[in-house]
Amino acid sequence: MTAGAWTADVVAILIATGAVTGFLAGVFGIGGGAVLVPVLYTAFKLLGVPHDVLMQLTLGTSMAVIAPTGLRSFLAQKARGAADLDVSKQLAPAVFFGVIFGVVIASAASSEALRWVWVIAGTMVAAKLLLGRDDWRIGDHLPKSIPITTTAFLIGIVSALMSIGGGLFLISLFTLYGMPLLTAIATSSGFGPVIAITGMLGYAWAGQGVAVPAYSIGYVNVMAAALIVPLSLLTAPLGVRVAHALPRRKLEIAFAVFLLLVVGRFLWSLSGPL
């Protein structure tokens, strides 16, 4: 992949994606990987990235983008005093080690296997957004227990395999145990930097010695990340304001539909030409 391959259209798409990514990070307490992965996958495909590293490069670069975006979103939420920092301290170690394990799996997995992870997990998340209710409860507070720690570890693994900030799963976990929705969003945003920074470094390390495109450090493409990050940092606080000011149901439905479109895109690529 040469510098000349970076066409104006691809550059414009990546810059615009940064704005959407930051906004969604603020609104939903997610890192924005749900938007980044399909866009980066398509962009790298257009740029001629080899099939055997296409999905890994997509995931690693997405992590590099959501690291600063997730941190910006968390700081904006923390400034409002909405995050439960005790829960963050309780689950962060399990999520951290889950991400490391997930990167190891991803580095050895095929592009097809990683797309199947997206298809299955993306469908489950979309179903939760469409059918789930905020008043579903398992308990009144999040317990300190082996099952909860194990769940956090698994969330870290899946987040690394999908290159997302984990908010889609963590918010569901928190609200099932009685945490108010806005507190759950703010608290989950604190896990974005943990997942993304760990994942970014992990993918950069895992891609050492592998034939990757120009402007890449391992499985992290610096050029693409540099195009996306600036606007994502600017729009994350706007998303936080929207999350605290507007009803969420229509946004949840729209996001679920988007996830199903992504799932359909990957299913098409799995059943036909790449």
XYZ file of C-alpha atoms in Angstrom:
274
model
C 0.000 0.000 0.000
C 1.697 3.181 -1.162
C 1.084 6.804 -0.282
C -0.473 7.296 -3.688
C -3.152 4.758 -2.841
C -4.667 7.145 -0.294
C -7.272 8.692 -2.575
C -9.279 11.780 -1.687
C -12.438 9.695 -1.335
C -10.879 7.297 1.165
C -9.366 10.146 3.168
C -12.707 11.990 3.285
C -14.545 8.865 4.427
C -12.073 8.247 7.235
C -12.199 11.859 8.439
C -16.009 11.825 8.457
C -15.953 8.518 10.303
C -13.960 10.206 13.058
C -16.793 12.650 13.710
C -19.388 9.864 13.945
C -17.116 7.716 16.100
C -16.555 10.417 18.715
C -20.237 11.294 18.847
C -21.303 7.677 19.401
C -18.600 7.235 22.028
C -20.207 10.020 24.010
C -23.828 9.019 23.423
C -23.559 5.317 24.159
C -20.447 5.120 26.360
C -18.764 2.974 23.690
C -15.413 3.339 21.989
C -16.885 3.666 18.514
C -15.424 0.436 17.144
C -18.845 -0.630 15.914
C -18.585 2.185 13.368
C -14.840 1.960 12.782
C -14.523 -1.747 12.024
C -16.759 -1.893 8.929
C -15.411 1.412 7.594
C -11.762 0.482 8.105
C -12.370 -2.994 6.683
C -13.794 -1.466 3.506
C -11.120 1.242 3.290
C -8.237 -1.204 3.707
C -9.820 -3.514 1.166
C -9.997 -0.630 -1.344
C -6.355 0.138 -0.587
C -5.339 -3.400 -1.481
C -4.429 -4.741 1.959
C -3.728 -8.505 1.695
C -6.556 -10.772 2.782
C -4.499 -12.615 5.409
C -3.935 -9.445 7.475
C -7.023 -7.443 6.492
C -9.165 -8.106 9.563
C -6.264 -7.962 12.037
C -5.153 -4.593 10.640
C -8.743 -3.363 10.859
C -9.058 -4.396 14.512
C -5.671 -3.017 15.564
C -6.203 0.334 13.857
C -9.668 0.620 15.362
C -8.142 0.141 18.816
C -5.664 2.951 18.112
C -8.550 5.280 17.298
C -10.838 4.431 20.186
C -8.016 4.807 22.734
C -7.996 8.647 22.694
C -11.698 8.822 21.825
C -12.628 6.594 24.752
C -10.405 8.589 27.113
C -11.995 11.853 25.965
C -15.477 10.412 26.467
C -14.614 9.124 29.958
C -13.116 12.441 31.068
C -16.254 14.239 29.890
C -18.427 11.777 31.830
C -16.195 11.976 34.915
C -16.455 15.771 34.873
C -20.198 15.339 35.324
C -19.610 13.052 38.307
C -21.735 10.300 36.804
C -19.272 7.373 36.742
C -19.102 4.734 39.474
C -15.327 4.537 39.976
C -15.593 1.718 42.522
C -17.080 -0.561 39.866
C -14.360 0.491 37.441
C -11.645 -0.498 39.927
C -13.436 -3.773 40.679
C -13.643 -5.024 37.096
C -10.766 -3.292 35.283
C -8.132 -6.005 36.007
C -10.347 -8.803 34.644
C -11.161 -6.776 31.531
C -7.464 -5.954 31.053
C -6.373 -9.595 31.068
C -9.320 -10.532 28.872
C -8.154 -8.055 26.232
C -4.641 -9.514 26.269
C -6.032 -13.012 25.813
C -8.328 -11.768 23.028
C -5.431 -10.201 21.102
C -3.504 -13.471 21.286
C -6.528 -15.280 19.851
C -7.013 -12.668 17.129
C -3.378 -12.806 16.021
C -3.720 -16.537 15.370
C -7.253 -16.479 13.937
C -8.226 -16.270 10.294
C -10.003 -13.278 8.789
C -13.098 -15.443 8.355
C -13.156 -16.460 12.019
C -12.883 -12.847 13.165
C -15.739 -11.813 10.890
C -17.865 -14.629 12.334
C -17.195 -13.215 15.812
C -18.579 -9.907 14.583
C -21.621 -11.577 13.004
C -22.559 -13.520 16.141
C -21.780 -10.868 18.759
C -23.153 -8.020 16.634
C -26.445 -9.855 16.176
C -26.727 -10.467 19.916
C -26.069 -6.819 20.730
C -28.561 -5.618 18.108
C -31.197 -7.969 19.509
C -30.580 -6.618 23.004
C -30.940 -3.036 21.778
C -34.150 -3.810 19.883
C -35.843 -6.125 22.397
C -34.241 -5.366 25.744
C -35.672 -3.112 28.401
C -33.828 -0.836 30.790
C -35.927 -2.105 33.709
C -34.767 -5.737 33.388
C -33.017 -6.679 36.630
C -31.001 -9.578 38.055
C -30.152 -7.785 41.297
C -30.077 -4.428 43.046
C -26.288 -4.022 43.022
C -23.273 -5.473 41.249
C -21.792 -8.191 43.494
C -18.122 -8.970 43.968
C -18.168 -12.571 42.788
C -16.357 -15.032 40.539
C -19.193 -15.077 37.948
C -19.071 -11.276 37.602
C -15.265 -11.280 37.352
C -15.460 -14.048 34.744
C -18.038 -12.063 32.795
C -15.724 -9.037 32.793
C -12.866 -11.250 31.551
C -15.051 -12.559 28.698
C -16.117 -9.012 27.830
C -12.433 -8.131 27.501
C -11.871 -11.063 25.130
C -14.846 -10.256 22.912
C -13.974 -6.550 22.911
C -10.495 -7.371 21.614
C -11.885 -9.706 18.947
C -14.410 -7.084 17.797
C -12.247 -4.017 18.519
C -14.891 -2.217 20.531
C -14.690 -0.337 23.805
C -16.816 -2.884 25.656
C -19.608 -0.453 26.455
C -22.203 -2.400 24.496
C -21.783 -5.317 26.893
C -20.864 -3.483 30.090
C -23.898 -1.205 30.017
C -26.155 -4.257 29.793
C -24.331 -5.892 32.713
C -24.538 -2.788 34.892
C -28.209 -2.060 34.242
C -29.144 -5.691 34.924
C -27.781 -5.126 38.431
C -29.765 -1.987 39.103
C -27.353 0.726 38.034
C -29.148 3.773 36.567
C -28.734 3.981 32.797
C -26.760 7.230 32.664
C -24.464 6.002 35.443
C -23.969 2.759 33.513
C -23.047 4.714 30.380
C -20.598 6.908 32.274
C -19.036 3.955 34.115
C -18.666 1.853 30.975
C -16.866 4.726 29.254
C -14.053 4.304 31.778
C -13.304 0.845 30.403
C -12.830 2.167 26.861
C -9.265 3.423 27.452
C -8.331 0.232 29.357
C -9.518 -1.954 26.488
C -8.301 0.249 23.656
C -4.799 1.091 24.924
C -4.158 -2.524 25.901
C -5.576 -3.736 22.590
C -3.625 -1.196 20.530
C -0.314 -2.175 22.109
C -1.208 -5.836 21.824
C -2.051 -5.624 18.115
C 1.075 -3.552 17.441
C 3.143 -6.270 19.125
C 1.290 -9.189 17.516
C 1.925 -7.804 14.021
C 5.694 -7.577 14.411
C 7.452 -9.620 11.758
C 4.282 -9.833 9.668
C 4.108 -8.321 6.185
C 1.887 -5.294 6.842
C 1.145 -2.244 4.662
C 3.089 1.007 4.758
C 2.525 3.415 7.682
C 1.816 0.485 10.011
C 3.264 -0.535 13.356
C 2.359 -4.181 13.560
C -1.374 -4.439 13.012
C -1.919 -0.696 13.668
C -2.045 1.620 10.637
C -0.897 5.017 11.847
C -2.068 6.897 8.752
C -5.695 5.805 9.081
C -5.719 6.484 12.821
C -4.273 9.972 12.307
C -7.047 10.802 9.841
C -9.833 9.652 12.155
C -8.756 10.756 15.639
C -8.941 14.594 15.458
C -12.675 14.924 14.764
C -13.493 12.012 17.054
C -11.939 13.931 19.950
C -13.961 17.040 19.103
C -17.339 15.306 18.849
C -17.121 13.013 21.917
C -18.192 15.771 24.384
C -21.133 16.615 22.089
C -22.261 12.992 22.315
C -22.067 13.141 26.107
C -24.336 16.203 26.138
C -26.836 14.436 23.894
C -26.810 11.357 26.155
C -27.754 13.538 29.129
C -30.373 15.596 27.282
C -32.381 13.419 24.870
C -34.505 10.245 25.019
C -32.371 7.284 24.002
C -34.848 4.791 22.555
C -34.803 6.044 18.967
C -31.013 6.255 19.049
C -30.830 2.675 20.335
C -33.080 1.441 17.534
C -31.066 3.314 14.910
C -27.823 1.902 16.277
C -29.275 -1.622 16.322
C -30.260 -1.269 12.668
C -26.753 -0.076 11.847
C -25.250 -3.102 13.631
C -27.495 -5.431 11.626
C -26.313 -3.769 8.409
C -22.709 -4.402 9.489
C -23.574 -8.015 10.260
C -25.143 -8.330 6.819
C -22.032 -6.854 5.206
C -19.779 -9.391 6.897
C -22.154 -12.258 6.130
C -22.050 -11.257 2.466
C -18.263 -11.227 2.523
C -18.226 -14.658 4.155
C -20.569 -16.201 1.610
C -19.191 -14.542 -1.498
C -16.198 -12.565 -2.670
C -14.103 -10.863 -0.011
